[in-house]
PDB file of C-alpha atoms in Angstrom:
ATOM      1  CA  UNK A   2      13.368  -0.416  -9.932  1.00  0.00           C
ATOM      2  CA  UNK A   3      12.099   2.880 -11.324  1.00  0.00           C
ATOM      3  CA  UNK A   4      10.658   3.533 -14.745  1.00  0.00           C
ATOM      4  CA  UNK A   5      12.574   4.422 -17.904  1.00  0.00           C
ATOM      5  CA  UNK A   6      11.406   6.874 -20.574  1.00  0.00           C
ATOM      6  CA  UNK A   7      12.445   6.887 -24.187  1.00  0.00           C
ATOM      7  CA  UNK A   8      10.973   8.390 -27.372  1.00  0.00           C
ATOM      8  CA  UNK A   9      11.141   6.214 -30.472  1.00  0.00           C
ATOM      9  CA  UNK A  10       9.636   7.458 -33.736  1.00  0.00           C
ATOM     10  CA  UNK A  11       7.379   9.905 -31.921  1.00  0.00           C
ATOM     11  CA  UNK A  12       6.126   7.352 -29.391  1.00  0.00           C
ATOM     12  CA  UNK A  13       6.950   7.694 -25.699  1.00  0.00           C
ATOM     13  CA  UNK A  14       7.937   4.274 -24.423  1.00  0.00           C
ATOM     14  CA  UNK A  15       7.554   3.938 -20.667  1.00  0.00           C
ATOM     15  CA  UNK A  16       9.519   0.987 -19.372  1.00  0.00           C
ATOM     16  CA  UNK A  17       7.615   0.108 -16.196  1.00  0.00           C
ATOM     17  CA  UNK A  18       9.341  -1.163 -13.077  1.00  0.00           C
ATOM     18  CA  UNK A  19       8.812  -4.373 -11.129  1.00  0.00           C
ATOM     19  CA  UNK A  20       5.477  -3.203  -9.668  1.00  0.00           C
ATOM     20  CA  UNK A  21       2.775  -0.736 -10.658  1.00  0.00           C
ATOM     21  CA  UNK A  22       0.741   0.387  -7.653  1.00  0.00           C
ATOM     22  CA  UNK A  23      -0.546   3.753  -6.391  1.00  0.00           C
ATOM     23  CA  UNK A  24       2.924   4.688  -5.167  1.00  0.00           C
ATOM     24  CA  UNK A  25       4.476   4.241  -8.641  1.00  0.00           C
ATOM     25  CA  UNK A  26       1.373   5.363 -10.579  1.00  0.00           C
ATOM     26  CA  UNK A  27       1.477   8.832  -9.012  1.00  0.00           C
ATOM     27  CA  UNK A  28       5.082   9.273 -10.142  1.00  0.00           C
ATOM     28  CA  UNK A  29       4.386   7.989 -13.677  1.00  0.00           C
ATOM     29  CA  UNK A  30       1.299  10.188 -14.020  1.00  0.00           C
ATOM     30  CA  UNK A  31       3.316  13.345 -13.313  1.00  0.00           C
ATOM     31  CA  UNK A  32       6.194  12.347 -15.559  1.00  0.00           C
ATOM     32  CA  UNK A  33       4.099  11.263 -18.578  1.00  0.00           C
ATOM     33  CA  UNK A  34       1.952  14.401 -18.285  1.00  0.00           C
ATOM     34  CA  UNK A  35       5.099  16.514 -18.660  1.00  0.00           C
ATOM     35  CA  UNK A  36       5.775  14.725 -21.957  1.00  0.00           C
ATOM     36  CA  UNK A  37       2.160  15.100 -23.113  1.00  0.00           C
ATOM     37  CA  UNK A  38       2.082  18.837 -22.332  1.00  0.00           C
ATOM     38  CA  UNK A  39       5.395  19.381 -24.066  1.00  0.00           C
ATOM     39  CA  UNK A  40       3.795  17.947 -27.229  1.00  0.00           C
ATOM     40  CA  UNK A  41       5.447  16.178 -30.101  1.00  0.00           C
ATOM     41  CA  UNK A  42       4.479  12.633 -29.121  1.00  0.00           C
ATOM     42  CA  UNK A  43       1.809  10.708 -31.019  1.00  0.00           C
ATOM     43  CA  UNK A  44       1.404   7.949 -28.521  1.00  0.00           C
ATOM     44  CA  UNK A  45       2.440   6.372 -25.244  1.00  0.00           C
ATOM     45  CA  UNK A  46       3.433   2.732 -25.008  1.00  0.00           C
ATOM     46  CA  UNK A  47       3.625   1.146 -21.560  1.00  0.00           C
ATOM     47  CA  UNK A  48       6.121  -1.699 -21.573  1.00  0.00           C
ATOM     48  CA  UNK A  49       5.263  -4.328 -18.927  1.00  0.00           C
ATOM     49  CA  UNK A  50       8.123  -6.705 -19.794  1.00  0.00           C
ATOM     50  CA  UNK A  51       9.718  -6.284 -16.341  1.00  0.00           C
ATOM     51  CA  UNK A  52       6.475  -5.890 -14.390  1.00  0.00           C
ATOM     52  CA  UNK A  53       5.021  -8.628 -12.196  1.00  0.00           C
ATOM     53  CA  UNK A  54       2.409  -6.730 -10.167  1.00  0.00           C
ATOM     54  CA  UNK A  55      -0.297  -4.193 -10.960  1.00  0.00           C
ATOM     55  CA  UNK A  56      -3.457  -3.148  -9.116  1.00  0.00           C
ATOM     56  CA  UNK A  57      -6.364  -0.807  -9.925  1.00  0.00           C
ATOM     57  CA  UNK A  58      -4.121   2.239  -9.471  1.00  0.00           C
ATOM     58  CA  UNK A  59      -2.250   1.148 -12.596  1.00  0.00           C
ATOM     59  CA  UNK A  60      -5.518   0.783 -14.515  1.00  0.00           C
ATOM     60  CA  UNK A  61      -6.580   4.285 -13.463  1.00  0.00           C
ATOM     61  CA  UNK A  62      -3.248   5.752 -14.476  1.00  0.00           C
ATOM     62  CA  UNK A  63      -3.391   4.156 -17.954  1.00  0.00           C
ATOM     63  CA  UNK A  64      -7.012   5.229 -18.556  1.00  0.00           C
ATOM     64  CA  UNK A  65      -6.088   8.774 -17.485  1.00  0.00           C
ATOM     65  CA  UNK A  66      -3.224   8.881 -19.989  1.00  0.00           C
ATOM     66  CA  UNK A  67      -5.527   7.411 -22.663  1.00  0.00           C
ATOM     67  CA  UNK A  68      -8.031  10.246 -22.170  1.00  0.00           C
ATOM     68  CA  UNK A  69      -5.337  12.886 -22.468  1.00  0.00           C
ATOM     69  CA  UNK A  70      -3.752  11.344 -25.558  1.00  0.00           C
ATOM     70  CA  UNK A  71      -7.090  10.751 -27.240  1.00  0.00           C
ATOM     71  CA  UNK A  72      -8.031  14.415 -26.763  1.00  0.00           C
ATOM     72  CA  UNK A  73      -4.838  15.224 -28.685  1.00  0.00           C
ATOM     73  CA  UNK A  74      -5.478  12.665 -31.415  1.00  0.00           C
ATOM     74  CA  UNK A  75      -2.926  10.213 -30.024  1.00  0.00           C
ATOM     75  CA  UNK A  76      -3.020   6.670 -28.731  1.00  0.00           C
ATOM     76  CA  UNK A  77      -2.006   4.575 -25.737  1.00  0.00           C
ATOM     77  CA  UNK A  78      -0.794   1.004 -25.942  1.00  0.00           C
ATOM     78  CA  UNK A  79       0.627  -1.732 -23.774  1.00  0.00           C
ATOM     79  CA  UNK A  80       3.275  -4.352 -24.499  1.00  0.00           C
ATOM     80  CA  UNK A  81       4.927  -7.278 -22.748  1.00  0.00           C
ATOM     81  CA  UNK A  82       1.952  -8.018 -20.482  1.00  0.00           C
ATOM     82  CA  UNK A  83       2.372 -11.209 -18.434  1.00  0.00           C
ATOM     83  CA  UNK A  84      -0.321 -13.602 -17.269  1.00  0.00           C
ATOM     84  CA  UNK A  85      -1.208 -11.990 -13.935  1.00  0.00           C
ATOM     85  CA  UNK A  86      -1.411  -8.463 -15.205  1.00  0.00           C
ATOM     86  CA  UNK A  87      -3.325  -9.639 -18.270  1.00  0.00           C
ATOM     87  CA  UNK A  88      -6.005 -10.953 -15.905  1.00  0.00           C
ATOM     88  CA  UNK A  89      -6.315  -7.538 -14.218  1.00  0.00           C
ATOM     89  CA  UNK A  90      -6.552  -5.812 -17.611  1.00  0.00           C
ATOM     90  CA  UNK A  91      -9.234  -8.210 -18.822  1.00  0.00           C
ATOM     91  CA  UNK A  92     -11.417  -7.822 -15.722  1.00  0.00           C
ATOM     92  CA  UNK A  93     -11.167  -4.044 -15.881  1.00  0.00           C
ATOM     93  CA  UNK A  94     -12.119  -3.930 -19.578  1.00  0.00           C
ATOM     94  CA  UNK A  95      -8.964  -2.028 -20.470  1.00  0.00           C
ATOM     95  CA  UNK A  96      -8.521  -3.859 -23.777  1.00  0.00           C
ATOM     96  CA  UNK A  97     -11.682  -2.199 -25.094  1.00  0.00           C
ATOM     97  CA  UNK A  98      -9.761   1.072 -25.377  1.00  0.00           C
ATOM     98  CA  UNK A  99      -6.082   0.192 -25.266  1.00  0.00           C
ATOM     99  CA  UNK A 100      -4.139  -1.428 -28.087  1.00  0.00           C
ATOM    100  CA  UNK A 101      -1.685  -4.249 -27.514  1.00  0.00           C
ATOM    101  CA  UNK A 102       1.696  -3.982 -29.207  1.00  0.00           C
ATOM    102  CA  UNK A 103       4.740  -6.140 -29.527  1.00  0.00           C
ATOM    103  CA  UNK A 104       7.920  -4.420 -28.627  1.00  0.00           C
ATOM    104  CA  UNK A 105      11.277  -4.997 -30.279  1.00  0.00           C
ATOM    105  CA  UNK A 106      14.211  -4.695 -27.975  1.00  0.00           C
TER     106      UNK A 106
ATOM    107  CA  UNK B  18      -1.368 -25.773  15.353  1.00  0.00           C
ATOM    108  CA  UNK B  19      -4.861 -24.860  14.154  1.00  0.00           C
ATOM    109  CA  UNK B  20      -4.535 -21.100  13.651  1.00  0.00           C
ATOM    110  CA  UNK B  21      -1.862 -18.459  13.382  1.00  0.00           C
ATOM    111  CA  UNK B  22      -2.424 -14.717  13.618  1.00  0.00           C
ATOM    112  CA  UNK B  23      -0.503 -11.532  13.117  1.00  0.00           C
ATOM    113  CA  UNK B  24      -1.181  -7.798  13.300  1.00  0.00           C
ATOM    114  CA  UNK B  25       0.678  -4.983  11.596  1.00  0.00           C
ATOM    115  CA  UNK B  26       0.117  -1.284  12.111  1.00  0.00           C
ATOM    116  CA  UNK B  27       1.779   1.219   9.831  1.00  0.00           C
ATOM    117  CA  UNK B  28       1.723   4.849   8.670  1.00  0.00           C
ATOM    118  CA  UNK B  29      -0.682   5.734   5.859  1.00  0.00           C
ATOM    119  CA  UNK B  30       2.021   6.408   3.283  1.00  0.00           C
ATOM    120  CA  UNK B  31       2.017   4.942  -0.207  1.00  0.00           C
ATOM    121  CA  UNK B  32       5.410   3.254   0.263  1.00  0.00           C
ATOM    122  CA  UNK B  33       3.663   0.915   2.729  1.00  0.00           C
ATOM    123  CA  UNK B  34       1.301  -0.455   0.052  1.00  0.00           C
ATOM    124  CA  UNK B  35       3.970  -2.839  -1.218  1.00  0.00           C
ATOM    125  CA  UNK B  36       5.152  -3.602   2.312  1.00  0.00           C
ATOM    126  CA  UNK B  37       1.623  -4.641   3.335  1.00  0.00           C
ATOM    127  CA  UNK B  38       0.951  -6.953   0.392  1.00  0.00           C
ATOM    128  CA  UNK B  39       4.381  -8.602   0.555  1.00  0.00           C
ATOM    129  CA  UNK B  40       4.041  -9.125   4.318  1.00  0.00           C
ATOM    130  CA  UNK B  41       0.634 -10.787   3.935  1.00  0.00           C
ATOM    131  CA  UNK B  42       1.850 -12.928   1.036  1.00  0.00           C
ATOM    132  CA  UNK B  43       4.802 -14.128   3.122  1.00  0.00           C
ATOM    133  CA  UNK B  44       2.565 -14.903   6.103  1.00  0.00           C
ATOM    134  CA  UNK B  45      -0.062 -16.663   3.983  1.00  0.00           C
ATOM    135  CA  UNK B  46       2.593 -18.878   2.386  1.00  0.00           C
ATOM    136  CA  UNK B  47       2.186 -21.157   5.434  1.00  0.00           C
ATOM    137  CA  UNK B  48      -1.100 -22.296   3.856  1.00  0.00           C
ATOM    138  CA  UNK B  49       0.855 -23.357   0.782  1.00  0.00           C
ATOM    139  CA  UNK B  50      -1.093 -21.285  -1.783  1.00  0.00           C
ATOM    140  CA  UNK B  51      -0.513 -21.476  -5.535  1.00  0.00           C
ATOM    141  CA  UNK B  52       1.252 -18.590  -7.293  1.00  0.00           C
ATOM    142  CA  UNK B  53      -2.094 -17.407  -8.615  1.00  0.00           C
ATOM    143  CA  UNK B  54      -3.626 -17.422  -5.126  1.00  0.00           C
ATOM    144  CA  UNK B  55      -0.687 -15.361  -3.854  1.00  0.00           C
ATOM    145  CA  UNK B  56      -1.250 -12.831  -6.645  1.00  0.00           C
ATOM    146  CA  UNK B  57      -4.956 -12.665  -5.766  1.00  0.00           C
ATOM    147  CA  UNK B  58      -4.144 -11.954  -2.126  1.00  0.00           C
ATOM    148  CA  UNK B  59      -1.503  -9.343  -2.971  1.00  0.00           C
ATOM    149  CA  UNK B  60      -3.882  -7.482  -5.268  1.00  0.00           C
ATOM    150  CA  UNK B  61      -6.719  -7.511  -2.723  1.00  0.00           C
ATOM    151  CA  UNK B  62      -4.457  -6.269   0.099  1.00  0.00           C
ATOM    152  CA  UNK B  63      -3.022  -3.578  -2.143  1.00  0.00           C
ATOM    153  CA  UNK B  64      -6.527  -2.346  -3.015  1.00  0.00           C
ATOM    154  CA  UNK B  65      -7.712  -2.212   0.598  1.00  0.00           C
ATOM    155  CA  UNK B  66      -4.591  -0.490   1.922  1.00  0.00           C
ATOM    156  CA  UNK B  67      -4.510   1.990  -0.984  1.00  0.00           C
ATOM    157  CA  UNK B  68      -8.156   2.856  -0.262  1.00  0.00           C
ATOM    158  CA  UNK B  69      -7.305   3.615   3.369  1.00  0.00           C
ATOM    159  CA  UNK B  70      -4.362   5.796   2.385  1.00  0.00           C
ATOM    160  CA  UNK B  71      -5.946   7.686  -0.521  1.00  0.00           C
ATOM    161  CA  UNK B  72      -9.600   7.830   0.440  1.00  0.00           C
ATOM    162  CA  UNK B  73      -9.647   7.174   4.199  1.00  0.00           C
ATOM    163  CA  UNK B  74      -6.940   9.628   5.101  1.00  0.00           C
ATOM    164  CA  UNK B  75      -6.831  11.532   1.793  1.00  0.00           C
ATOM    165  CA  UNK B  76      -3.044  11.380   2.032  1.00  0.00           C
ATOM    166  CA  UNK B  77      -3.059  12.972   5.488  1.00  0.00           C
ATOM    167  CA  UNK B  78      -1.283  11.131   8.245  1.00  0.00           C
ATOM    168  CA  UNK B  79      -2.988   8.241   9.989  1.00  0.00           C
ATOM    169  CA  UNK B  80      -2.480   4.616  10.879  1.00  0.00           C
ATOM    170  CA  UNK B  81      -3.626   1.525   9.020  1.00  0.00           C
ATOM    171  CA  UNK B  82      -4.061  -1.743  10.877  1.00  0.00           C
ATOM    172  CA  UNK B  83      -3.798  -5.045   9.087  1.00  0.00           C
ATOM    173  CA  UNK B  84      -4.779  -8.260  10.849  1.00  0.00           C
ATOM    174  CA  UNK B  85      -4.263 -11.620   9.201  1.00  0.00           C
ATOM    175  CA  UNK B  86      -5.369 -15.006  10.446  1.00  0.00           C
ATOM    176  CA  UNK B  87      -4.587 -18.403   9.033  1.00  0.00           C
ATOM    177  CA  UNK B  88      -6.959 -21.279   9.720  1.00  0.00           C
ATOM    178  CA  UNK B  89      -5.192 -24.567   9.005  1.00  0.00           C
ATOM    179  CA  UNK B  90      -8.341 -26.664   9.428  1.00  0.00           C
ATOM    180  CA  UNK B  91     -10.384 -24.734   6.884  1.00  0.00           C
ATOM    181  CA  UNK B  92      -7.276 -23.794   4.897  1.00  0.00           C
ATOM    182  CA  UNK B  93      -8.422 -20.211   4.923  1.00  0.00           C
ATOM    183  CA  UNK B  94      -6.850 -16.772   5.176  1.00  0.00           C
ATOM    184  CA  UNK B  95      -8.856 -13.997   6.859  1.00  0.00           C
ATOM    185  CA  UNK B  96      -7.871 -10.355   6.683  1.00  0.00           C
ATOM    186  CA  UNK B  97      -9.128  -7.272   8.492  1.00  0.00           C
ATOM    187  CA  UNK B  98      -7.928  -3.881   7.285  1.00  0.00           C
ATOM    188  CA  UNK B  99      -8.893  -0.963   9.516  1.00  0.00           C
ATOM    189  CA  UNK B 100      -8.442   2.776   9.221  1.00  0.00           C
ATOM    190  CA  UNK B 101      -9.711   5.638  11.349  1.00  0.00           C
ATOM    191  CA  UNK B 102     -10.142   8.034   8.451  1.00  0.00           C
ATOM    192  CA  UNK B 103     -13.087   9.897   6.908  1.00  0.00           C
ATOM    193  CA  UNK B 104     -15.233   6.811   6.238  1.00  0.00           C
ATOM    194  CA  UNK B 105     -17.388   5.995   3.212  1.00  0.00           C
ATOM    195  CA  UNK B 106     -20.701   7.795   2.790  1.00  0.00           C
ATOM    196  CA  UNK B 107     -22.386   5.154   0.675  1.00  0.00           C
ATOM    197  CA  UNK B 108     -20.784   1.716   0.811  1.00  0.00           C
ATOM    198  CA  UNK B 109     -22.968  -0.049  -1.826  1.00  0.00           C
ATOM    199  CA  UNK B 110     -22.210   2.733  -4.290  1.00  0.00           C
ATOM    200  CA  UNK B 111     -18.482   2.675  -3.484  1.00  0.00           C
ATOM    201  CA  UNK B 112     -18.476  -1.051  -4.294  1.00  0.00           C
ATOM    202  CA  UNK B 113     -19.949  -0.526  -7.773  1.00  0.00           C
ATOM    203  CA  UNK B 114     -17.526  -0.970 -10.674  1.00  0.00           C
ATOM    204  CA  UNK B 115     -16.004   2.276 -11.951  1.00  0.00           C
ATOM    205  CA  UNK B 116     -17.435   4.369  -9.115  1.00  0.00           C
ATOM    206  CA  UNK B 117     -14.848   6.773  -7.740  1.00  0.00           C
ATOM    207  CA  UNK B 118     -14.920   9.983  -5.750  1.00  0.00           C
ATOM    208  CA  UNK B 119     -11.526  10.976  -7.100  1.00  0.00           C
ATOM    209  CA  UNK B 120     -11.591  10.876 -10.923  1.00  0.00           C
ATOM    210  CA  UNK B 121      -9.198  13.858 -10.960  1.00  0.00           C
ATOM    211  CA  UNK B 122      -6.563  11.595  -9.421  1.00  0.00           C
ATOM    212  CA  UNK B 123      -7.136   8.983 -12.142  1.00  0.00           C
ATOM    213  CA  UNK B 124      -8.654   6.470  -9.765  1.00  0.00           C
ATOM    214  CA  UNK B 125     -10.239   3.641 -11.739  1.00  0.00           C
ATOM    215  CA  UNK B 126     -13.062   2.791  -9.327  1.00  0.00           C
ATOM    216  CA  UNK B 127     -12.121  -0.887  -9.550  1.00  0.00           C
ATOM    217  CA  UNK B 128     -10.614  -1.413  -6.101  1.00  0.00           C
ATOM    218  CA  UNK B 129     -13.575  -3.105  -4.401  1.00  0.00           C
ATOM    219  CA  UNK B 130     -14.318  -5.065  -7.582  1.00  0.00           C
ATOM    220  CA  UNK B 131     -10.842  -6.603  -7.516  1.00  0.00           C
ATOM    221  CA  UNK B 132     -11.184  -7.406  -3.802  1.00  0.00           C
ATOM    222  CA  UNK B 133     -14.454  -9.141  -4.562  1.00  0.00           C
ATOM    223  CA  UNK B 134     -13.198 -11.027  -7.612  1.00  0.00           C
ATOM    224  CA  UNK B 135      -9.915 -12.194  -6.105  1.00  0.00           C
ATOM    225  CA  UNK B 136     -11.167 -13.164  -2.639  1.00  0.00           C
ATOM    226  CA  UNK B 137     -13.936 -15.505  -1.448  1.00  0.00           C
ATOM    227  CA  UNK B 138     -15.660 -13.023   0.818  1.00  0.00           C
ATOM    228  CA  UNK B 139     -15.717  -9.255   1.293  1.00  0.00           C
ATOM    229  CA  UNK B 140     -17.447  -7.175   3.944  1.00  0.00           C
ATOM    230  CA  UNK B 141     -17.134  -3.424   4.242  1.00  0.00           C
ATOM    231  CA  UNK B 142     -18.208  -1.543   7.329  1.00  0.00           C
ATOM    232  CA  UNK B 143     -17.817   2.212   7.443  1.00  0.00           C
ATOM    233  CA  UNK B 144     -18.855   5.183   9.529  1.00  0.00           C
ATOM    234  CA  UNK B 145     -18.450   8.776   8.389  1.00  0.00           C
ATOM    235  CA  UNK B 146     -15.580  10.525  10.167  1.00  0.00           C
ATOM    236  CA  UNK B 147     -14.837   7.382  12.144  1.00  0.00           C
ATOM    237  CA  UNK B 148     -13.256   5.047   9.655  1.00  0.00           C
ATOM    238  CA  UNK B 149     -13.608   1.888   7.635  1.00  0.00           C
ATOM    239  CA  UNK B 150     -13.156  -1.808   8.324  1.00  0.00           C
ATOM    240  CA  UNK B 151     -12.683  -4.204   5.389  1.00  0.00           C
ATOM    241  CA  UNK B 152     -12.945  -7.932   6.065  1.00  0.00           C
ATOM    242  CA  UNK B 153     -11.858 -10.434   3.435  1.00  0.00           C
ATOM    243  CA  UNK B 154     -11.279 -14.129   3.381  1.00  0.00           C
ATOM    244  CA  UNK B 155      -9.821 -16.548   0.916  1.00  0.00           C
ATOM    245  CA  UNK B 156      -9.948 -20.313   0.852  1.00  0.00           C
ATOM    246  CA  UNK B 157      -6.634 -21.765  -0.256  1.00  0.00           C
ATOM    247  CA  UNK B 158      -6.965 -24.842  -2.435  1.00  0.00           C
ATOM    248  CA  UNK B 159      -5.436 -27.969  -0.919  1.00  0.00           C
ATOM    249  CA  UNK B 160      -2.447 -29.035  -2.960  1.00  0.00           C
ATOM    250  CA  UNK B 161      -1.986 -32.750  -3.564  1.00  0.00           C
ATOM    251  CA  UNK B 162       0.762 -34.228  -1.355  1.00  0.00           C
ATOM    252  CA  UNK B 163       4.120 -34.397  -3.093  1.00  0.00           C
TER     253      UNK B 163
END
């Protein structure tokens, strides 16, 4: 399953697929950067509701987007994080910079 | 049956990252791991194979070899991931958290850390311009009989 992109109230919501590895991260990096460069979004929210696997490539991709959004005065958040991916985020220290949101379907 | 082994060799393309981790998870299921142990193994395999593809071959074409061995006496999975790519100049530094040679590609520098955290043993052997061998093992907890 590929990712979905939707803007809601100025926030780009990236609905992540089943897995987030290097293969997917490369694709998401290019796509989200198009949105960032275009301007007009205040934040990016990565929705993990459907995601069951992530490795360090996912962490790198999120931190990269965080740096770009922060430089533009924006934010990056995550939502719908399950137990396994939560563990990866905790070990990597991602929660020190990334906000956790609840998402309403 | 005391051991069981398998070897896979595949192209260094990113689509094979998921193939490799799913294949190892399926093979290791013979040791009856918990869901969390399977996730640990999948993450560690993904990190090692991604390293070979991105850093070892820098996205150029090459082969990655993945050997897996199950030991039913020790209840242990051993993995050897080999590439014949550019090698790692300084292995101790590469293993440090957040160290990466490719920040421009948004690499987090956490790959070896995850391998270390999620497995019970990690050895990295590398020679410049010759390649890298990553050895990992994981002890699978014995589940109580049903």
